[in-house]
Amino acid sequence: MKSIEKIDCAADYIRSRMAERTLDTGIILGSGLGNYANTLTDPIEIPYSEIPGFVTSTAPDHRGILIIGEKEGHGIILMSGRFHYYEGYSMEEIVFPVRVMARLGVKRLIITNAAGAVNADFSAGSLMLVSDHINLSGSNPLIGPNIEELGTRFPDMTNLYDSHLRQTILDKASKCGISLHEGVYTMMSGPSFETPAEIRFIRTIGGDAVGMSSVPEAIAGKHAGMEIVMISALANMAAGITGTPLSGDDVLEASVQMEDAFTKTVDIALNA
Ligand code: HPA
């Protein structure tokens, strides 16, 4: 089966489960940020295991459920649980749901993640709106035959995280009293956390935060013509900054604690 046929097969299946709903926004929830899903009304839950072509999430706290719901007049398709490169999935598998969302009519994709703060002026427990990214994963989701039905072979990434949209989000967050940093997200493959030397390298090349996800989805979303917003929950200071060893459990706990500001910020991005 051609890639686009597989994508359309999944899109048809989801359409068959969502009745007459219209979708405009996709949301991908990162580690520890799953509770946002409970804020949607009239949810329809579809386990990934039931959707043709979807793989399953194996990462801790990633539920593996697609939720179709409504919020503030928006038709939302939300991934509670994403796929990571470190789980052993191919880039194509990781971005498959994003491409399905594009075929379902989604115009804006809000990608969220937990990340480590590389910029020493940022503090753990705060949020960062991503202004740009650096892809150090060693791969790219668009490698392979181009899917012409979705987008062009060499898509432009100049204004991937639209500057006007970011300004609107920053202004609204500031009015709501949410401290929202802005900066560059760097993707490493993981699953080992970075070494202090890698963090110094990332800082030198212009990274403000580091994480193990999100960049593939952003590239594939942009390729398919979507508007991309990315929000990082800075769960910890990156390796070597405070000297404290990093743990996945601490990252999850820290993200959960940011729930309130995170929910408000995603809502701002939804309506910006
Ligand atoms: N590094 C990579 N990924 C992360 C981190 C980190 O420090 N914190 C949360 N996700």
mmCIF file of C-alpha atoms and ligand atoms in Angstrom:
data_model
loop_
_atom_site.group_PDB
_atom_site.id
_atom_site.type_symbol
_atom_site.label_atom_id
_atom_site.label_comp_id
_atom_site.label_asym_id
_atom_site.label_seq_id
_atom_site.Cartn_x
_atom_site.Cartn_y
_atom_site.Cartn_z
ATOM 1 C CA MET A 1 0.000 0.000 0.000
ATOM 2 C CA LYS A 2 1.311 3.503 -0.814
ATOM 3 C CA SER A 3 2.035 5.727 2.197
ATOM 4 C CA ILE A 4 -0.829 8.088 1.375
ATOM 5 C CA GLU A 5 -3.249 5.168 1.141
ATOM 6 C CA LYS A 6 -2.232 3.990 4.620
ATOM 7 C CA ILE A 7 -2.704 7.520 5.948
ATOM 8 C CA ASP A 8 -6.115 7.858 4.308
ATOM 9 C CA CYS A 9 -7.163 4.462 5.587
ATOM 10 C CA ALA A 10 -6.505 5.618 9.180
ATOM 11 C CA ALA A 11 -8.239 8.946 8.479
ATOM 12 C CA ASP A 12 -11.314 7.102 7.104
ATOM 13 C CA TYR A 13 -11.427 4.889 10.172
ATOM 14 C CA ILE A 14 -11.297 7.886 12.534
ATOM 15 C CA ARG A 15 -13.963 9.678 10.466
ATOM 16 C CA SER A 16 -16.195 6.634 10.827
ATOM 17 C CA ARG A 17 -15.897 6.927 14.634
ATOM 18 C CA MET A 18 -16.391 10.685 14.996
ATOM 19 C CA ALA A 19 -19.816 11.177 13.433
ATOM 20 C CA GLU A 20 -20.384 14.676 12.067
ATOM 21 C CA ARG A 21 -17.586 16.460 13.921
ATOM 22 C CA THR A 22 -15.342 18.948 12.146
ATOM 23 C CA LEU A 23 -11.740 19.240 13.280
ATOM 24 C CA ASP A 24 -9.544 22.313 13.176
ATOM 25 C CA THR A 25 -6.877 21.746 15.858
ATOM 26 C CA GLY A 26 -4.539 18.880 16.693
ATOM 27 C CA ILE A 27 -2.882 18.631 20.091
ATOM 28 C CA ILE A 28 -0.051 16.290 21.096
ATOM 29 C CA LEU A 29 0.436 15.940 24.841
ATOM 30 C CA GLY A 30 3.901 15.391 26.274
ATOM 31 C CA SER A 31 5.094 13.504 29.345
ATOM 32 C CA GLY A 32 3.206 14.368 32.517
ATOM 33 C CA LEU A 33 0.849 16.656 30.599
ATOM 34 C CA GLY A 34 -1.915 14.124 29.881
ATOM 35 C CA ASN A 35 -4.517 15.731 32.141
ATOM 36 C CA TYR A 36 -5.221 18.434 29.581
ATOM 37 C CA ALA A 37 -7.297 15.797 27.783
ATOM 38 C CA ASN A 38 -9.842 15.924 30.635
ATOM 39 C CA THR A 39 -10.690 19.519 29.748
ATOM 40 C CA LEU A 40 -12.307 18.559 26.409
ATOM 41 C CA THR A 41 -16.069 18.184 26.202
ATOM 42 C CA ASP A 42 -17.986 15.397 24.423
ATOM 43 C CA PRO A 43 -14.878 13.223 24.159
ATOM 44 C CA ILE A 44 -14.739 10.228 21.857
ATOM 45 C CA GLU A 45 -11.795 8.005 22.804
ATOM 46 C CA ILE A 46 -10.136 5.740 20.272
ATOM 47 C CA PRO A 47 -7.241 3.540 21.450
ATOM 48 C CA TYR A 48 -4.306 3.626 19.029
ATOM 49 C CA SER A 49 -4.493 -0.177 18.859
ATOM 50 C CA GLU A 50 -7.820 0.132 17.005
ATOM 51 C CA ILE A 51 -6.570 2.555 14.353
ATOM 52 C CA PRO A 52 -5.024 0.997 11.248
ATOM 53 C CA GLY A 53 -1.391 2.048 10.861
ATOM 54 C CA PHE A 54 -0.944 3.459 14.371
ATOM 55 C CA VAL A 55 1.760 1.947 16.546
ATOM 56 C CA THR A 56 1.382 1.986 20.330
ATOM 57 C CA SER A 57 3.053 4.220 22.938
ATOM 58 C CA THR A 58 5.435 2.444 25.268
ATOM 59 C CA ALA A 59 6.767 5.491 27.123
ATOM 60 C CA PRO A 60 5.757 5.921 30.789
ATOM 61 C CA ASP A 61 2.628 8.066 31.254
ATOM 62 C CA HIS A 62 1.766 7.960 27.538
ATOM 63 C CA ARG A 63 -1.710 6.477 27.356
ATOM 64 C CA GLY A 64 -1.996 5.618 23.695
ATOM 65 C CA ILE A 65 -5.431 7.073 23.087
ATOM 66 C CA LEU A 66 -6.689 9.442 20.455
ATOM 67 C CA ILE A 67 -9.384 11.753 21.760
ATOM 68 C CA ILE A 68 -11.779 13.738 19.611
ATOM 69 C CA GLY A 69 -13.428 16.508 21.573
ATOM 70 C CA GLU A 70 -14.573 20.086 21.676
ATOM 71 C CA LYS A 71 -13.237 23.140 23.450
ATOM 72 C CA GLU A 72 -14.267 26.768 23.111
ATOM 73 C CA GLY A 73 -15.759 26.252 19.674
ATOM 74 C CA HIS A 74 -12.833 24.211 18.353
ATOM 75 C CA GLY A 75 -13.014 20.683 17.023
ATOM 76 C CA ILE A 76 -9.982 19.006 18.563
ATOM 77 C CA ILE A 77 -8.128 15.786 17.881
ATOM 78 C CA LEU A 78 -5.739 15.063 20.701
ATOM 79 C CA MET A 79 -3.007 12.495 21.143
ATOM 80 C CA SER A 80 -2.761 11.336 24.725
ATOM 81 C CA GLY A 81 0.572 9.627 24.338
ATOM 82 C CA ARG A 82 3.040 10.147 21.530
ATOM 83 C CA PHE A 83 5.695 8.032 19.862
ATOM 84 C CA HIS A 84 9.375 8.696 20.447
ATOM 85 C CA TYR A 85 12.388 7.882 18.323
ATOM 86 C CA TYR A 86 14.009 6.270 21.388
ATOM 87 C CA GLU A 87 11.188 3.715 21.549
ATOM 88 C CA GLY A 88 12.629 2.275 18.354
ATOM 89 C CA TYR A 89 9.929 3.596 16.044
ATOM 90 C CA SER A 90 10.846 4.914 12.645
ATOM 91 C CA MET A 91 10.401 8.596 11.934
ATOM 92 C CA GLU A 92 7.599 7.599 9.540
ATOM 93 C CA GLU A 93 5.751 5.793 12.344
ATOM 94 C CA ILE A 94 6.254 8.731 14.701
ATOM 95 C CA VAL A 95 4.689 11.281 12.347
ATOM 96 C CA PHE A 96 1.948 9.032 10.973
ATOM 97 C CA PRO A 97 -0.749 10.486 13.296
ATOM 98 C CA VAL A 98 0.235 14.034 12.316
ATOM 99 C CA ARG A 99 -0.265 13.195 8.669
ATOM 100 C CA VAL A 100 -3.609 11.604 9.470
ATOM 101 C CA MET A 101 -4.610 14.804 11.274
ATOM 102 C CA ALA A 102 -3.695 16.820 8.191
ATOM 103 C CA ARG A 103 -5.949 14.615 6.041
ATOM 104 C CA LEU A 104 -8.747 15.099 8.598
ATOM 105 C CA GLY A 105 -8.626 18.847 8.021
ATOM 106 C CA VAL A 106 -6.553 19.986 11.003
ATOM 107 C CA LYS A 107 -5.097 23.445 10.389
ATOM 108 C CA ARG A 108 -3.223 24.127 13.612
ATOM 109 C CA LEU A 109 -1.053 21.633 15.469
ATOM 110 C CA ILE A 110 -0.162 22.342 19.095
ATOM 111 C CA ILE A 111 2.777 20.160 20.076
ATOM 112 C CA THR A 112 3.759 19.915 23.739
ATOM 113 C CA ASN A 113 6.599 18.239 25.571
ATOM 114 C CA ALA A 114 8.564 18.072 28.775
ATOM 115 C CA ALA A 115 12.075 19.413 28.303
ATOM 116 C CA GLY A 116 15.213 20.302 30.191
ATOM 117 C CA ALA A 117 16.177 23.983 30.449
ATOM 118 C CA VAL A 118 19.562 24.651 28.844
ATOM 119 C CA ASN A 119 19.364 28.424 29.162
ATOM 120 C CA ALA A 120 20.581 29.124 32.700
ATOM 121 C CA ASP A 121 18.298 32.198 32.893
ATOM 122 C CA PHE A 122 15.255 29.925 32.724
ATOM 123 C CA SER A 123 14.042 28.026 35.735
ATOM 124 C CA ALA A 124 12.678 24.533 36.173
ATOM 125 C CA GLY A 125 8.904 24.653 36.513
ATOM 126 C CA SER A 126 8.377 27.314 33.860
ATOM 127 C CA LEU A 127 7.028 27.103 30.335
ATOM 128 C CA MET A 128 8.714 27.926 27.043
ATOM 129 C CA LEU A 129 7.095 28.806 23.759
ATOM 130 C CA VAL A 130 9.309 27.357 21.053
ATOM 131 C CA SER A 131 10.575 29.963 18.582
ATOM 132 C CA ASP A 132 12.670 27.551 16.508
ATOM 133 C CA HIS A 133 14.313 24.167 16.774
ATOM 134 C CA ILE A 134 17.607 22.385 16.217
ATOM 135 C CA ASN A 135 17.283 18.805 15.061
ATOM 136 C CA LEU A 136 20.095 16.744 16.578
ATOM 137 C CA SER A 137 18.155 13.488 16.353
ATOM 138 C CA GLY A 138 20.248 12.363 13.405
ATOM 139 C CA SER A 139 17.196 11.801 11.238
ATOM 140 C CA ASN A 140 14.311 13.596 9.548
ATOM 141 C CA PRO A 141 10.725 12.389 9.096
ATOM 142 C CA LEU A 142 10.710 13.441 5.441
ATOM 143 C CA ILE A 143 13.529 11.079 4.434
ATOM 144 C CA GLY A 144 12.215 8.654 1.814
ATOM 145 C CA PRO A 145 9.948 9.145 -1.153
ATOM 146 C CA ASN A 146 8.115 12.460 -0.855
ATOM 147 C CA ILE A 147 4.369 12.142 -0.265
ATOM 148 C CA GLU A 148 3.283 14.616 -2.935
ATOM 149 C CA GLU A 149 -0.337 14.609 -1.731
ATOM 150 C CA LEU A 150 0.864 16.161 1.549
ATOM 151 C CA GLY A 151 3.557 18.609 0.558
ATOM 152 C CA THR A 152 6.667 19.463 -1.358
ATOM 153 C CA ARG A 153 10.036 17.654 -1.411
ATOM 154 C CA PHE A 154 11.991 20.515 0.190
ATOM 155 C CA PRO A 155 9.627 22.375 2.509
ATOM 156 C CA ASP A 156 10.702 25.752 3.878
ATOM 157 C CA MET A 157 11.256 25.876 7.649
ATOM 158 C CA THR A 158 12.006 29.602 7.942
ATOM 159 C CA ASN A 159 8.900 30.583 9.876
ATOM 160 C CA LEU A 160 7.997 27.128 11.139
ATOM 161 C CA TYR A 161 6.783 28.509 14.479
ATOM 162 C CA ASP A 162 4.929 31.506 13.084
ATOM 163 C CA SER A 163 6.241 34.737 14.592
ATOM 164 C CA HIS A 164 2.898 36.611 14.534
ATOM 165 C CA LEU A 165 1.127 33.745 16.211
ATOM 166 C CA ARG A 166 3.899 33.528 18.829
ATOM 167 C CA GLN A 167 3.610 37.234 19.580
ATOM 168 C CA THR A 168 -0.137 36.898 20.097
ATOM 169 C CA ILE A 169 0.400 33.946 22.441
ATOM 170 C CA LEU A 170 3.133 35.745 24.410
ATOM 171 C CA ASP A 171 0.975 38.879 24.787
ATOM 172 C CA LYS A 172 -2.042 36.911 25.981
ATOM 173 C CA ALA A 173 0.050 34.823 28.386
ATOM 174 C CA SER A 174 1.552 37.955 29.854
ATOM 175 C CA LYS A 175 -1.943 39.442 30.345
ATOM 176 C CA CYS A 176 -2.948 36.241 32.160
ATOM 177 C CA GLY A 177 0.102 36.479 34.442
ATOM 178 C CA ILE A 178 1.718 33.333 33.005
ATOM 179 C CA SER A 179 5.485 33.492 32.775
ATOM 180 C CA LEU A 180 6.216 32.116 29.333
ATOM 181 C CA HIS A 181 9.801 32.069 28.089
ATOM 182 C CA GLU A 182 10.561 31.934 24.418
ATOM 183 C CA GLY A 183 13.429 29.904 22.992
ATOM 184 C CA VAL A 184 14.955 27.250 20.790
ATOM 185 C CA TYR A 185 14.146 23.570 21.396
ATOM 186 C CA THR A 186 16.837 21.045 20.618
ATOM 187 C CA MET A 187 15.955 17.439 19.927
ATOM 188 C CA MET A 188 18.280 14.665 21.025
ATOM 189 C CA SER A 189 17.293 11.057 20.417
ATOM 190 C CA GLY A 190 17.530 9.933 24.048
ATOM 191 C CA PRO A 191 16.698 7.782 25.917
ATOM 192 C CA SER A 192 19.817 8.528 27.952
ATOM 193 C CA PHE A 193 19.744 12.069 29.234
ATOM 194 C CA GLU A 194 22.435 14.328 27.803
ATOM 195 C CA THR A 195 25.906 14.640 29.229
ATOM 196 C CA PRO A 196 26.961 18.010 30.681
ATOM 197 C CA ALA A 197 29.313 18.408 27.690
ATOM 198 C CA GLU A 198 26.410 17.889 25.293
ATOM 199 C CA ILE A 199 24.417 20.515 27.170
ATOM 200 C CA ARG A 200 27.316 22.997 26.887
ATOM 201 C CA PHE A 201 27.440 22.206 23.159
ATOM 202 C CA ILE A 202 23.687 22.762 22.793
ATOM 203 C CA ARG A 203 23.960 26.102 24.593
ATOM 204 C CA THR A 204 26.854 27.145 22.355
ATOM 205 C CA ILE A 205 24.901 26.413 19.188
ATOM 206 C CA GLY A 206 21.855 28.360 20.384
ATOM 207 C CA GLY A 207 19.595 25.861 22.138
ATOM 208 C CA ASP A 208 17.541 26.999 25.141
ATOM 209 C CA ALA A 209 15.883 23.685 25.952
ATOM 210 C CA VAL A 210 16.456 20.033 25.189
ATOM 211 C CA GLY A 211 14.096 17.119 24.760
ATOM 212 C CA MET A 212 13.557 13.783 23.078
ATOM 213 C CA SER A 213 10.523 14.443 20.900
ATOM 214 C CA SER A 214 8.369 16.945 18.991
ATOM 215 C CA VAL A 215 10.716 17.977 16.180
ATOM 216 C CA PRO A 216 9.612 15.149 13.839
ATOM 217 C CA GLU A 217 5.956 16.078 14.345
ATOM 218 C CA ALA A 218 6.689 19.775 13.736
ATOM 219 C CA ILE A 219 8.542 19.069 10.486
ATOM 220 C CA ALA A 220 5.875 16.677 9.208
ATOM 221 C CA GLY A 221 3.090 19.048 10.223
ATOM 222 C CA LYS A 222 4.691 21.959 8.406
ATOM 223 C CA HIS A 223 5.321 19.760 5.367
ATOM 224 C CA ALA A 224 1.597 18.975 5.313
ATOM 225 C CA GLY A 225 0.720 22.690 5.487
ATOM 226 C CA MET A 226 -0.207 23.017 9.142
ATOM 227 C CA GLU A 227 0.417 25.961 11.417
ATOM 228 C CA ILE A 228 2.675 24.786 14.249
ATOM 229 C CA VAL A 229 2.763 25.888 17.884
ATOM 230 C CA MET A 230 5.133 24.192 20.305
ATOM 231 C CA ILE A 231 5.106 24.514 24.079
ATOM 232 C CA SER A 232 7.755 23.016 26.364
ATOM 233 C CA ALA A 233 7.230 22.387 30.051
ATOM 234 C CA LEU A 234 10.710 22.931 31.484
ATOM 235 C CA ALA A 235 10.667 20.131 34.011
ATOM 236 C CA ASN A 236 14.319 20.337 35.075
ATOM 237 C CA MET A 237 17.543 22.190 34.496
ATOM 238 C CA ALA A 238 19.506 20.243 31.877
ATOM 239 C CA ALA A 239 22.393 17.961 32.835
ATOM 240 C CA GLY A 240 25.353 19.559 34.595
ATOM 241 C CA ILE A 241 23.668 22.886 35.388
ATOM 242 C CA THR A 242 22.785 22.166 38.999
ATOM 243 C CA GLY A 243 24.764 18.943 39.327
ATOM 244 C CA THR A 244 21.666 16.995 40.419
ATOM 245 C CA PRO A 245 21.308 13.657 38.591
ATOM 246 C CA LEU A 246 18.271 13.521 36.261
ATOM 247 C CA SER A 247 15.486 10.968 36.507
ATOM 248 C CA GLY A 248 12.479 10.235 34.337
ATOM 249 C CA ASP A 249 10.247 10.056 37.407
ATOM 250 C CA ASP A 250 11.298 13.535 38.553
ATOM 251 C CA VAL A 251 10.595 14.882 35.053
ATOM 252 C CA LEU A 252 7.078 13.424 35.119
ATOM 253 C CA GLU A 253 6.369 14.784 38.571
ATOM 254 C CA ALA A 254 7.612 18.261 37.675
ATOM 255 C CA SER A 255 5.476 18.355 34.512
ATOM 256 C CA VAL A 256 2.360 17.351 36.428
ATOM 257 C CA GLN A 257 2.956 20.278 38.792
ATOM 258 C CA MET A 258 2.878 22.702 35.879
ATOM 259 C CA GLU A 259 -0.595 21.543 34.890
ATOM 260 C CA ASP A 260 -2.420 24.753 35.662
ATOM 261 C CA ALA A 261 -0.212 27.171 33.711
ATOM 262 C CA PHE A 262 0.201 24.559 30.988
ATOM 263 C CA THR A 263 -3.564 24.170 30.483
ATOM 264 C CA LYS A 264 -3.989 27.955 30.317
ATOM 265 C CA THR A 265 -1.156 28.287 27.802
ATOM 266 C CA VAL A 266 -2.509 25.554 25.526
ATOM 267 C CA ASP A 267 -5.925 27.250 25.682
ATOM 268 C CA ILE A 268 -4.290 30.524 24.666
ATOM 269 C CA ALA A 269 -2.600 28.766 21.738
ATOM 270 C CA LEU A 270 -5.934 27.230 20.778
ATOM 271 C CA ASN A 271 -7.602 30.620 20.496
ATOM 272 C CA ALA A 272 -4.680 32.791 19.310
HETATM 273 N N1 HPA B 1 16.740 16.150 28.506
HETATM 274 C C1 HPA B 1 16.044 15.533 27.548
HETATM 275 N N2 HPA B 1 14.734 15.363 27.608
HETATM 276 C C2 HPA B 1 14.090 15.846 28.680
HETATM 277 C C3 HPA B 1 14.748 16.499 29.713
HETATM 278 C C4 HPA B 1 16.149 16.661 29.622
HETATM 279 O O1 HPA B 1 16.825 17.236 30.509
HETATM 280 N N3 HPA B 1 13.807 16.859 30.618
HETATM 281 C C5 HPA B 1 12.618 16.423 30.135
HETATM 282 N N4 HPA B 1 12.781 15.814 28.962
#
